[in-house]
Backbone as JSON, one array per atom type, in Angstrom:
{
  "sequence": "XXXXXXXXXXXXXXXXXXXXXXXXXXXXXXXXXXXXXXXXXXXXXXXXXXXXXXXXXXXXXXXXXXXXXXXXXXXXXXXXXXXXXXXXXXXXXXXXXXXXXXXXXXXXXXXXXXXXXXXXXXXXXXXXXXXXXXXXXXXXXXXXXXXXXXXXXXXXXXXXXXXXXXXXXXXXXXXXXXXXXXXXXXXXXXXXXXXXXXXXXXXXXXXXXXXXXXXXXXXXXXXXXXXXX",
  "N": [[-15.75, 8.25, 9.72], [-17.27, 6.4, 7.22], [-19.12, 3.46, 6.37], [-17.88, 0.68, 4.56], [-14.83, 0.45, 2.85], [-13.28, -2.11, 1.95], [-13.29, -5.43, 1.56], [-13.12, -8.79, 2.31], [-13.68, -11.87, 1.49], [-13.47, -15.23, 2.71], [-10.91, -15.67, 1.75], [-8.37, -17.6, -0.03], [-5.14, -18.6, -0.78], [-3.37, -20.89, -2.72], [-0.39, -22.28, -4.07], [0.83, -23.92, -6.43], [4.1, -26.13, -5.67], [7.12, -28.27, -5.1], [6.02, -30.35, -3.87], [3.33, -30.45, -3.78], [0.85, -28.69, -3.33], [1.44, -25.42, -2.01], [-0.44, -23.67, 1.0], [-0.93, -20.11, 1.16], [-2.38, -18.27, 2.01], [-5.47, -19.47, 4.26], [-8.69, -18.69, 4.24], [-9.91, -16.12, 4.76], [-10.85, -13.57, 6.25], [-12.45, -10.18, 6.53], [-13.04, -6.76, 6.93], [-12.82, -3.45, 5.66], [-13.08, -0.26, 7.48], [-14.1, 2.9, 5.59], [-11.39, 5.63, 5.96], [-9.99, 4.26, 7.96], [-7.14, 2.85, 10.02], [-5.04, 0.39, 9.45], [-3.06, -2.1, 10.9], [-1.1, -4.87, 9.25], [0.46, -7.78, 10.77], [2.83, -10.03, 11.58], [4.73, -13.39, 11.06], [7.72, -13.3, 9.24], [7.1, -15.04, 6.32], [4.24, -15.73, 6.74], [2.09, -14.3, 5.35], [1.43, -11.98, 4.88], [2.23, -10.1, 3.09], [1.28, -11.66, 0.5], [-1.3, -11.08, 0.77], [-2.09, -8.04, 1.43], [-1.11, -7.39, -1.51], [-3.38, -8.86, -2.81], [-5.75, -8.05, -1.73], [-5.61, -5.44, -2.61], [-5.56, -6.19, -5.49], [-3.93, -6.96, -7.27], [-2.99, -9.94, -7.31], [-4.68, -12.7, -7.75], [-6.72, -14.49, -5.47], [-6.93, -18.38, -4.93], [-9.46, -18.96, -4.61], [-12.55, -17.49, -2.97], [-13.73, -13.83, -2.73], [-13.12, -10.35, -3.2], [-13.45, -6.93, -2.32], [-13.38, -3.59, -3.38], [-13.52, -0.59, -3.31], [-16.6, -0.69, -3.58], [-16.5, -2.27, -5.4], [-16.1, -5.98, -7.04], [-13.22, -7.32, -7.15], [-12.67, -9.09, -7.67], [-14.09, -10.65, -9.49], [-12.98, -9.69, -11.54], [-11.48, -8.91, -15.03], [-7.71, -8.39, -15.25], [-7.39, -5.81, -16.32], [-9.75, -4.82, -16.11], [-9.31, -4.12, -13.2], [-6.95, -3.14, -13.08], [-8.21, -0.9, -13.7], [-9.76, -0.02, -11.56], [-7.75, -0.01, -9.41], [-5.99, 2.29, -10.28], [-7.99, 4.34, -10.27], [-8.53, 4.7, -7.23], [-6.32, 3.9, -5.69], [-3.61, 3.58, -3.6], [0.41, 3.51, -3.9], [2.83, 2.38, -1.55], [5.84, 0.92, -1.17], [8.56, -1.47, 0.01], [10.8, -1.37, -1.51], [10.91, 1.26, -2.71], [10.05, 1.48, -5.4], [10.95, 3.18, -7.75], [11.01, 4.77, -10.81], [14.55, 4.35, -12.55], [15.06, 5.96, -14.61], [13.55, 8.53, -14.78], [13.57, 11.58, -13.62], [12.66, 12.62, -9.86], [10.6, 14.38, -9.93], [9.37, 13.89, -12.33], [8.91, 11.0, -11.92], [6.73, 11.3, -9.64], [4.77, 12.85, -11.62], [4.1, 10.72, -13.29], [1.85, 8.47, -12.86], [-0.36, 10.39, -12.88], [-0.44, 11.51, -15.15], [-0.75, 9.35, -16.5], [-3.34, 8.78, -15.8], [-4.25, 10.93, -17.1], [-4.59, 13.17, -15.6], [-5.48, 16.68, -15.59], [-2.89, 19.35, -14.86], [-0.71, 17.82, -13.85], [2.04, 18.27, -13.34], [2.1, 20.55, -11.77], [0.91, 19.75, -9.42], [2.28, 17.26, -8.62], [4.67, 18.56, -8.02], [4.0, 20.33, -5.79], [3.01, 17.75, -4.23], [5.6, 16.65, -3.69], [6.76, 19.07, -2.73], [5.44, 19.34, -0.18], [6.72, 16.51, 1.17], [9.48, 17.48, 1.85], [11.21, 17.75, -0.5], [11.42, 19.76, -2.29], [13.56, 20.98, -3.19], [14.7, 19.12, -4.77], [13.4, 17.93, -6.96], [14.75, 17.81, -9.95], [16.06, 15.68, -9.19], [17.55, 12.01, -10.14], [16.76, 8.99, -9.26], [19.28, 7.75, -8.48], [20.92, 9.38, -7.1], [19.96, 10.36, -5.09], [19.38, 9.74, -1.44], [17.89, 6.77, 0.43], [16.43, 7.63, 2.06], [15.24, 9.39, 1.41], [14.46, 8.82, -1.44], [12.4, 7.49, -0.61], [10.56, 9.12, 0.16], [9.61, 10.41, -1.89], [8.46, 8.46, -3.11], [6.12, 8.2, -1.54], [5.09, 10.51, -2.41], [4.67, 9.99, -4.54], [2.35, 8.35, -4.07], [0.38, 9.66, -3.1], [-0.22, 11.59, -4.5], [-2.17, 11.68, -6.6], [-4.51, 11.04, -4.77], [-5.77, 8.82, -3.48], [-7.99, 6.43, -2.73], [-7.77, 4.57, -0.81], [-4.59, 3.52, 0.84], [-1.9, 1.31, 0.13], [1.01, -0.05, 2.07], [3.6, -1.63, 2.27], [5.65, -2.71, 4.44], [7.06, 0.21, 4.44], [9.15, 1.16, 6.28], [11.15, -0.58, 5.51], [13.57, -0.85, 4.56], [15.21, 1.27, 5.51], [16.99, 3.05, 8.01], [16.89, 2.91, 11.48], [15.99, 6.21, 12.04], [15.32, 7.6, 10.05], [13.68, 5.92, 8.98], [11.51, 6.19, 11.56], [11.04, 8.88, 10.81], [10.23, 8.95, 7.92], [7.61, 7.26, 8.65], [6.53, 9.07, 10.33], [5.36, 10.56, 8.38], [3.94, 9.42, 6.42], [1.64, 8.87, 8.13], [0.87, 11.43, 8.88], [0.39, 13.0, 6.26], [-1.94, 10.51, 5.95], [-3.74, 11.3, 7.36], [-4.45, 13.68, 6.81], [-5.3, 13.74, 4.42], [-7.96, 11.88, 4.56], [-7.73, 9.46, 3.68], [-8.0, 5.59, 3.66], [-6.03, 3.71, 5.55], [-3.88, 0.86, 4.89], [-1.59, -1.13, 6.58], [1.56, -3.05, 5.84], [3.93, -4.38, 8.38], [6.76, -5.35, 10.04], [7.8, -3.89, 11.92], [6.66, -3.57, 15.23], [6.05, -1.42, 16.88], [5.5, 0.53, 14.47], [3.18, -0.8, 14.28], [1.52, -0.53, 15.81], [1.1, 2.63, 16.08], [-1.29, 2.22, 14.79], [-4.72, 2.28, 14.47], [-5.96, -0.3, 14.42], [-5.17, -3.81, 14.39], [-4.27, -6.51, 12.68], [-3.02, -9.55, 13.05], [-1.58, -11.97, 11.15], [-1.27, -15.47, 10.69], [0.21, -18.36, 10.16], [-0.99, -18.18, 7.33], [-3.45, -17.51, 8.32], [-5.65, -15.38, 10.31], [-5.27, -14.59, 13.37], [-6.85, -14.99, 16.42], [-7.73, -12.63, 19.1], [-6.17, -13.47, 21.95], [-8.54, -14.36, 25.02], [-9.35, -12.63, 27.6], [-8.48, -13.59, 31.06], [-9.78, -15.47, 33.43]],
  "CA": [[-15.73, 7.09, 8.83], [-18.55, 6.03, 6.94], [-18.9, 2.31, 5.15], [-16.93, -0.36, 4.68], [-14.41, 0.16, 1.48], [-12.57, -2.69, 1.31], [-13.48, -5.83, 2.09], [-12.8, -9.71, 1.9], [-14.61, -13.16, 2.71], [-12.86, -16.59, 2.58], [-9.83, -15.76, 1.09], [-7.47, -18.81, 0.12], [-4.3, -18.62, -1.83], [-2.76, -21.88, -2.75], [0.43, -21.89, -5.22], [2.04, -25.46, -6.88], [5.23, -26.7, -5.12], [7.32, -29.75, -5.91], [5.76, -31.35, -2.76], [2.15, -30.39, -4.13], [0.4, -27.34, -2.81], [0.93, -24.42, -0.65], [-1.21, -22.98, 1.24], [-0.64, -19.19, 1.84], [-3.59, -17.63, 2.77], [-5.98, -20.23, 4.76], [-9.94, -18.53, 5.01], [-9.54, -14.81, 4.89], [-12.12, -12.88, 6.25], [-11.81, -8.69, 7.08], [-13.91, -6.0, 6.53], [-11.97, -2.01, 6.66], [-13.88, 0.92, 7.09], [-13.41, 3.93, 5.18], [-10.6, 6.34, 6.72], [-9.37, 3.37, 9.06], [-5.73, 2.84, 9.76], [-4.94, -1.18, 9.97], [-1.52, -2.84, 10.36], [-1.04, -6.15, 9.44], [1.69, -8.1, 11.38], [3.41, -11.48, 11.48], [6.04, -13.35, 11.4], [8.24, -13.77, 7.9], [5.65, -16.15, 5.57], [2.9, -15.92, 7.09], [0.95, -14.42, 4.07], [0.69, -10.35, 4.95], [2.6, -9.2, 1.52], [0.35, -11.93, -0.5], [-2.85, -10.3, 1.55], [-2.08, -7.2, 0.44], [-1.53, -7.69, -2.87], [-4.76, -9.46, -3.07], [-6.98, -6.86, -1.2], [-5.53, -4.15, -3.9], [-6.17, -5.94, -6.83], [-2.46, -7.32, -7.87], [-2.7, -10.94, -7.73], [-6.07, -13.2, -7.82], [-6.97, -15.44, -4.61], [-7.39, -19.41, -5.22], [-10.9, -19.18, -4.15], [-12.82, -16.33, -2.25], [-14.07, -12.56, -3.06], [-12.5, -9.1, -2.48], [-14.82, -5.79, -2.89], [-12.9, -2.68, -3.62], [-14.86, 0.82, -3.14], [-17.39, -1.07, -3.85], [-15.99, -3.24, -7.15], [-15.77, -7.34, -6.47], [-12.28, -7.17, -7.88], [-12.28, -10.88, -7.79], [-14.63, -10.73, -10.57], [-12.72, -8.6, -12.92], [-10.26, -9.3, -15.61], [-6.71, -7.14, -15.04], [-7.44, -4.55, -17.0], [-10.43, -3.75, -15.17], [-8.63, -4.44, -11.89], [-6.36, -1.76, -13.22], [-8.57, 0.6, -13.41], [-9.95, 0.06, -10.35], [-6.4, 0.78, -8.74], [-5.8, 3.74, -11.17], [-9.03, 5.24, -9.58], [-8.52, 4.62, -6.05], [-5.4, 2.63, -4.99], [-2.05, 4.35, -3.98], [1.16, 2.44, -3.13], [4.31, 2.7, -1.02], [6.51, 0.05, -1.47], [9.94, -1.55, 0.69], [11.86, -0.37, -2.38], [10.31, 2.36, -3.42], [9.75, 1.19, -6.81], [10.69, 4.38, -8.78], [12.15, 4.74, -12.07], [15.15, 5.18, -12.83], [15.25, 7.2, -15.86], [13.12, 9.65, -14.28], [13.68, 12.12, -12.03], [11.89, 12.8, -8.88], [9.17, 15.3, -10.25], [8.61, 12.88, -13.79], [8.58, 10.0, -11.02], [5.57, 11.4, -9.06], [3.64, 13.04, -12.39], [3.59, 9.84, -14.1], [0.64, 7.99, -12.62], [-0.97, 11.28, -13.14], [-0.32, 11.79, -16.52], [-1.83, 8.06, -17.15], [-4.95, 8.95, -15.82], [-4.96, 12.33, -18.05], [-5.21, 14.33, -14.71], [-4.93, 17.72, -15.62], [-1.72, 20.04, -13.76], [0.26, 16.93, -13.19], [3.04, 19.03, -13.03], [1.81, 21.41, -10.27], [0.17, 18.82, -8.56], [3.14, 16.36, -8.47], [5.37, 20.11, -7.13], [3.12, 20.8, -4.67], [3.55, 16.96, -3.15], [7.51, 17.07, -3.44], [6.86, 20.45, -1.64], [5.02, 18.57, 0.83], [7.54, 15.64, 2.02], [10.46, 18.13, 1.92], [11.83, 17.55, -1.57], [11.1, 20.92, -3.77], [14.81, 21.69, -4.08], [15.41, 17.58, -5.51], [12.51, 17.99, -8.06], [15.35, 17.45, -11.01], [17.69, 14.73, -8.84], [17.36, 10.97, -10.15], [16.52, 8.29, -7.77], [20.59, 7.14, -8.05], [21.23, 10.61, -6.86], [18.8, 10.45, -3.69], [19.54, 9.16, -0.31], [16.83, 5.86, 0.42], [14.8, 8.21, 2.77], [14.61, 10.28, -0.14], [13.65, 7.74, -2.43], [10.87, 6.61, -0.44], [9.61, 10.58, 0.42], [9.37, 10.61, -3.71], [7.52, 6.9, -3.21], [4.92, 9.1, -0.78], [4.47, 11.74, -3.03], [3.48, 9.59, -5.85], [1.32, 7.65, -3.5], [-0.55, 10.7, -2.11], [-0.54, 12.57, -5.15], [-3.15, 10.9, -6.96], [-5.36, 11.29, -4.02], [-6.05, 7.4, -3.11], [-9.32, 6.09, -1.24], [-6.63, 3.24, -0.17], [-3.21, 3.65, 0.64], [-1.12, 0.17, 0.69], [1.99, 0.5, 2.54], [4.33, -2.44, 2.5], [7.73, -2.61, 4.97], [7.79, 1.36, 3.87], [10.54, 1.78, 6.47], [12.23, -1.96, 6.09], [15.02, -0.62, 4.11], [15.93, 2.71, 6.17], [17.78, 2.63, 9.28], [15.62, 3.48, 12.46], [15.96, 7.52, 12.92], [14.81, 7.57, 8.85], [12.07, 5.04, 9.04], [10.72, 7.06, 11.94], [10.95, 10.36, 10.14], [9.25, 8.33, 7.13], [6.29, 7.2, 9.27], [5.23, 10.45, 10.43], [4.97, 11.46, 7.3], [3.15, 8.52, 5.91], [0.85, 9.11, 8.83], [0.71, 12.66, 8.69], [-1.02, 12.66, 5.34], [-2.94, 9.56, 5.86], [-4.66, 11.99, 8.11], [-5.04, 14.97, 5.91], [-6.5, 12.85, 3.01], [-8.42, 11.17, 5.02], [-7.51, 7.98, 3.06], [-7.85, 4.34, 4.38], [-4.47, 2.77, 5.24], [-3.47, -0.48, 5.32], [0.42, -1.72, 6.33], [2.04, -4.37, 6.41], [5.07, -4.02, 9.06], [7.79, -6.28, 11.45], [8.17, -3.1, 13.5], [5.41, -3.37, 16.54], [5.7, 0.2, 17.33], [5.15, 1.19, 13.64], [2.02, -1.43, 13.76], [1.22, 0.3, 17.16], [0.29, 4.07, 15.89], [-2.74, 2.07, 13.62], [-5.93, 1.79, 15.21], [-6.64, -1.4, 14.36], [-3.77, -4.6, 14.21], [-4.05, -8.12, 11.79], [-2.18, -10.98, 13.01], [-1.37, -13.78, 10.9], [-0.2, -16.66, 11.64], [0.35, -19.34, 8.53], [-1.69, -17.78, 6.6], [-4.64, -17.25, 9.07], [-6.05, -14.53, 11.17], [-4.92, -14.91, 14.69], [-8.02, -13.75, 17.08], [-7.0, -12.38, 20.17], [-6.84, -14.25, 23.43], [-9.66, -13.89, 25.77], [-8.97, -12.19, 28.85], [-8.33, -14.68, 31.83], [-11.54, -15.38, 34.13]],
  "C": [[-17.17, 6.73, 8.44], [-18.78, 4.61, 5.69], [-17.84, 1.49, 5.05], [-16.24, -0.25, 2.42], [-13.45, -0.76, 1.27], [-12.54, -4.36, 2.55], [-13.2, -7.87, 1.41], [-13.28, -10.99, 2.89], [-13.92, -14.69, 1.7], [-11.82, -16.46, 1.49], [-9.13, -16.94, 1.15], [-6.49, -18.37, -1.26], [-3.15, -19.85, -1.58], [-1.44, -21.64, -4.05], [0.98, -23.32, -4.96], [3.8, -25.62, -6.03], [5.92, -27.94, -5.55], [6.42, -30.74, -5.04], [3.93, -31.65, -3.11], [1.51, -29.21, -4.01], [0.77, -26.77, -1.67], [0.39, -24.11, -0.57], [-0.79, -21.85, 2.35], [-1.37, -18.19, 3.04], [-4.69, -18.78, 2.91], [-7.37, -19.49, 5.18], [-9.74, -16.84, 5.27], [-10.81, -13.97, 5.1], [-12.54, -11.93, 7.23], [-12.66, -7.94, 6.15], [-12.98, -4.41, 7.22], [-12.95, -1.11, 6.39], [-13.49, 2.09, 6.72], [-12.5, 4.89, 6.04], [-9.99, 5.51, 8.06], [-7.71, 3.26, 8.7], [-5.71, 1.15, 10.67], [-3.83, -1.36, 9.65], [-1.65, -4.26, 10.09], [0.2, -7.17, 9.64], [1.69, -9.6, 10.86], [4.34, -12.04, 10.8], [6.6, -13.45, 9.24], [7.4, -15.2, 7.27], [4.62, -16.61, 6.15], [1.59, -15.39, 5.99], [0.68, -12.72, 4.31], [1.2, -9.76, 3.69], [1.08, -10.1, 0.28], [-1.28, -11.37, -0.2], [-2.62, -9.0, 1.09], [-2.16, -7.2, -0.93], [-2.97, -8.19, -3.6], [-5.59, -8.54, -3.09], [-6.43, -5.69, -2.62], [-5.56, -4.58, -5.1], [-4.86, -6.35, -7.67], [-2.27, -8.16, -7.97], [-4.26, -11.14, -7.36], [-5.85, -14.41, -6.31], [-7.17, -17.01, -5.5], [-8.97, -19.58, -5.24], [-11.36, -17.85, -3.19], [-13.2, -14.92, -2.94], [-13.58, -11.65, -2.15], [-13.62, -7.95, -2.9], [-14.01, -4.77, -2.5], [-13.58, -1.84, -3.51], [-15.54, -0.1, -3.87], [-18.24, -2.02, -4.68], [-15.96, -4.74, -6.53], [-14.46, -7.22, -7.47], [-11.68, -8.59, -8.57], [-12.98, -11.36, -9.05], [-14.17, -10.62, -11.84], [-11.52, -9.25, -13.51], [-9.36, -8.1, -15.4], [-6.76, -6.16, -15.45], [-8.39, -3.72, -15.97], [-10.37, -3.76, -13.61], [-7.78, -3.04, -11.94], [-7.1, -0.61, -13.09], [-9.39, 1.22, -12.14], [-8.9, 0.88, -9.45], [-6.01, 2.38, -9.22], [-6.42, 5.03, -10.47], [-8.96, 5.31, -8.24], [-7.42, 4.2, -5.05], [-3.73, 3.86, -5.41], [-1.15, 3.28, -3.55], [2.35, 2.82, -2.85], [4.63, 1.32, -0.61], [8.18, -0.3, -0.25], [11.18, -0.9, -0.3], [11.66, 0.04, -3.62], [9.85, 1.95, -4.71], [9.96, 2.43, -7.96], [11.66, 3.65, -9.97], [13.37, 5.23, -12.43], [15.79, 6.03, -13.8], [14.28, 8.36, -15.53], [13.48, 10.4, -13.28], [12.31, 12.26, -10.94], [10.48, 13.27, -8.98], [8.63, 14.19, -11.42], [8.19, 11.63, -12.88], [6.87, 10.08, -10.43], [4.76, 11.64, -10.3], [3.49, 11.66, -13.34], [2.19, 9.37, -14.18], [-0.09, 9.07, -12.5], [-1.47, 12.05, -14.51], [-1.23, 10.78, -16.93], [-2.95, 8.18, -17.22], [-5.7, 10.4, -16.48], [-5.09, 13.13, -16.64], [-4.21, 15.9, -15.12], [-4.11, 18.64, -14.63], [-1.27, 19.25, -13.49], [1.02, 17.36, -12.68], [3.16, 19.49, -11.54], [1.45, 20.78, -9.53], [1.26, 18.2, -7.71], [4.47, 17.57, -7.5], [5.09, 19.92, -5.83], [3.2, 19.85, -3.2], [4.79, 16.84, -2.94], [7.83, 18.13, -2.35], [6.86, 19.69, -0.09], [6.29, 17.54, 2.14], [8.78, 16.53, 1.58], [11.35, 18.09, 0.99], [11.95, 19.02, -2.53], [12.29, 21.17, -4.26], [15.48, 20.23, -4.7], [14.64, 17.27, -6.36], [13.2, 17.15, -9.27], [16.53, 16.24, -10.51], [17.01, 13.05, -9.72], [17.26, 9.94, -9.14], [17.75, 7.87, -7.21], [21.41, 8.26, -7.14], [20.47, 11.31, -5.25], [19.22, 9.18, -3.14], [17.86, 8.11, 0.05], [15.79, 6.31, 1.24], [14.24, 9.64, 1.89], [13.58, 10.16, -1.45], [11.86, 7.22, -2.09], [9.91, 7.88, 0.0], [8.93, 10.48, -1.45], [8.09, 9.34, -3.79], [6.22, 7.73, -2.8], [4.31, 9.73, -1.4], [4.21, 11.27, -4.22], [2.61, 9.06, -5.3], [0.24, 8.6, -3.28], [-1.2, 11.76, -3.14], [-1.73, 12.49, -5.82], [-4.64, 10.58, -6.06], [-6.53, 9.74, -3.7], [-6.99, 7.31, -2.15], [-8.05, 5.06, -0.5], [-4.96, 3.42, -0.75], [-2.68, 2.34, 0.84], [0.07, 0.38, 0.97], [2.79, -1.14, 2.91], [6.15, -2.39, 2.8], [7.8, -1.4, 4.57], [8.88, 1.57, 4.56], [11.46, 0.5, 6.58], [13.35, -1.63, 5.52], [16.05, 0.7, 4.56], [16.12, 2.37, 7.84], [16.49, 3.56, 10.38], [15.14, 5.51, 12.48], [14.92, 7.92, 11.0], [13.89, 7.53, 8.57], [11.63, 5.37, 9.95], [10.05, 7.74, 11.49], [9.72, 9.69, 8.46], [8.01, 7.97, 7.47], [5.87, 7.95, 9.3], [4.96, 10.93, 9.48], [4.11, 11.01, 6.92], [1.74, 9.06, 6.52], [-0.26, 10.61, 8.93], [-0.22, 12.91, 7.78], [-1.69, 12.29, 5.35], [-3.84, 10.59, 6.87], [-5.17, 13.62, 7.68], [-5.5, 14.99, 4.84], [-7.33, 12.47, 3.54], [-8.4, 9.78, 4.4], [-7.62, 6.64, 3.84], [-6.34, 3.82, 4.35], [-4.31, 1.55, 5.76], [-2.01, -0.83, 4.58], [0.88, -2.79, 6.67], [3.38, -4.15, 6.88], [5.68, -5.27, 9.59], [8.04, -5.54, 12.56], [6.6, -3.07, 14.18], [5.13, -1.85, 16.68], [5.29, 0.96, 16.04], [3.48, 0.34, 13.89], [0.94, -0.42, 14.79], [0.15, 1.6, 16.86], [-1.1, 3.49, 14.77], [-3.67, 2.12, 15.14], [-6.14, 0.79, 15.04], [-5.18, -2.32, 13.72], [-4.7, -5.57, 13.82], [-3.11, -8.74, 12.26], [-2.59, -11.89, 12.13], [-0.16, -14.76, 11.23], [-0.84, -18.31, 10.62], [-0.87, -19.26, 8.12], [-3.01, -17.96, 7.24], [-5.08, -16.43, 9.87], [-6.07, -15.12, 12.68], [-5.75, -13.79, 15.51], [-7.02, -13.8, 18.24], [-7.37, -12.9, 21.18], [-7.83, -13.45, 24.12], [-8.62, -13.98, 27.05], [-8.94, -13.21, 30.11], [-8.76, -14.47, 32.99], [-10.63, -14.79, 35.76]]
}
């Protein structure tokens, strides 16, 4: 690992209510180093989906700065937020997010095509090959089983060759033996890209295989108790 690519100081995200303001994210302040693997836990609304989103560049904080390979993303108008992500930012999603007028192979070469990368095609193959798909290349996503769907999610995430992978709930919608078999895979790559990953989970044992764990806890970074004298 070398450097810190992705990083964030006094995050706050407030959003209108009838009552007046929430406050989601309370003071945010995390530094990842390149090729690190971080989970980020806690309980239902505590703020780890709007923390993601933030750190990659998908919604704007109330107050605070984010720094993307190296970009203040907090600076930028969406467009060039987009292209920030375009260039560096992969994503695996709780449900999957594909299209469904595409099949499996048009699914992964899309975000490849956008960025003009030449061989989409072969490229986008090659990862299908990868997470065990090559003979579902031509299936539609209605036509694929949900640990199918989200191998196809992988292989657009990976294909594109992401400094930062975001990984949200990837196995919350597959039954345990699935969302196993989905992890190692996740994992698997994240270690043959060398990519940075950051997940946001409910399973402990998925948060477990990171090197490095985020608690929050209403919308705040929960340090870890000190050891007892």
């Amino acid at each position: 690992m070398s450097g810190c690519i992705l990083r964030a100081r006094a995050v706050v995200k407030r959003v209108p209510v009838a009552e007046g303001e929430l406050t989601i994210l309370d003071g945010i302040d995390l530094a990842v180093d390149t090729g690190a693997q971080v989970a980020v836990v806690g309980e239902s609304g505590s703020g780890k989906t709007t923390l993601l989103s933030i750190l990659a560049g998908l919604d704007l904080p109330t107050s605070g700065d984010v720094w993307l390979d190296g970009d203040e993303i907090t600076a930028m108008d969406e467009e060039q937020r987009a292209r920030v992500r375009a260039r560096c930012v992969g994503f695996v999603f709780q449900t999957f997010q594909l299209i469904d007028s595409l099949t499996a192979l048009e699914n992964v070469m899309l975000p490849l095509e956008l960025r003009g990368q030449r061989q989409a095609r072969e490229v986008a193959l090659g990862f299908l090959e990868r997470v065990g798909l090559g003979a579902r290349t031509t299936h539609y996503p209605r036509h694929l089983s949900g640990g199918e769907q989200q191998r196809v999610a992988i292989a657009r995430a990976f294909a594109s060759g992401p400094k930062v992978l975001f990984a949200d709930e990837p196995t919350g919608n597959l039954d345990a033996a699935t969302g196993g078999k989905i992890a190692d895979l996740v994992f698997e790559l994240n270690r043959e890209t060398g990519a940075t990953l950051m997940l946001v989970t409910h399973d402990t044992a998925l948060a477990g295989r990171c090197a490095e764990v985020i608690t929050l806890e209403a919308g705040r970074m929960k340090l870890p108790r000190e050891p007892a004298p």
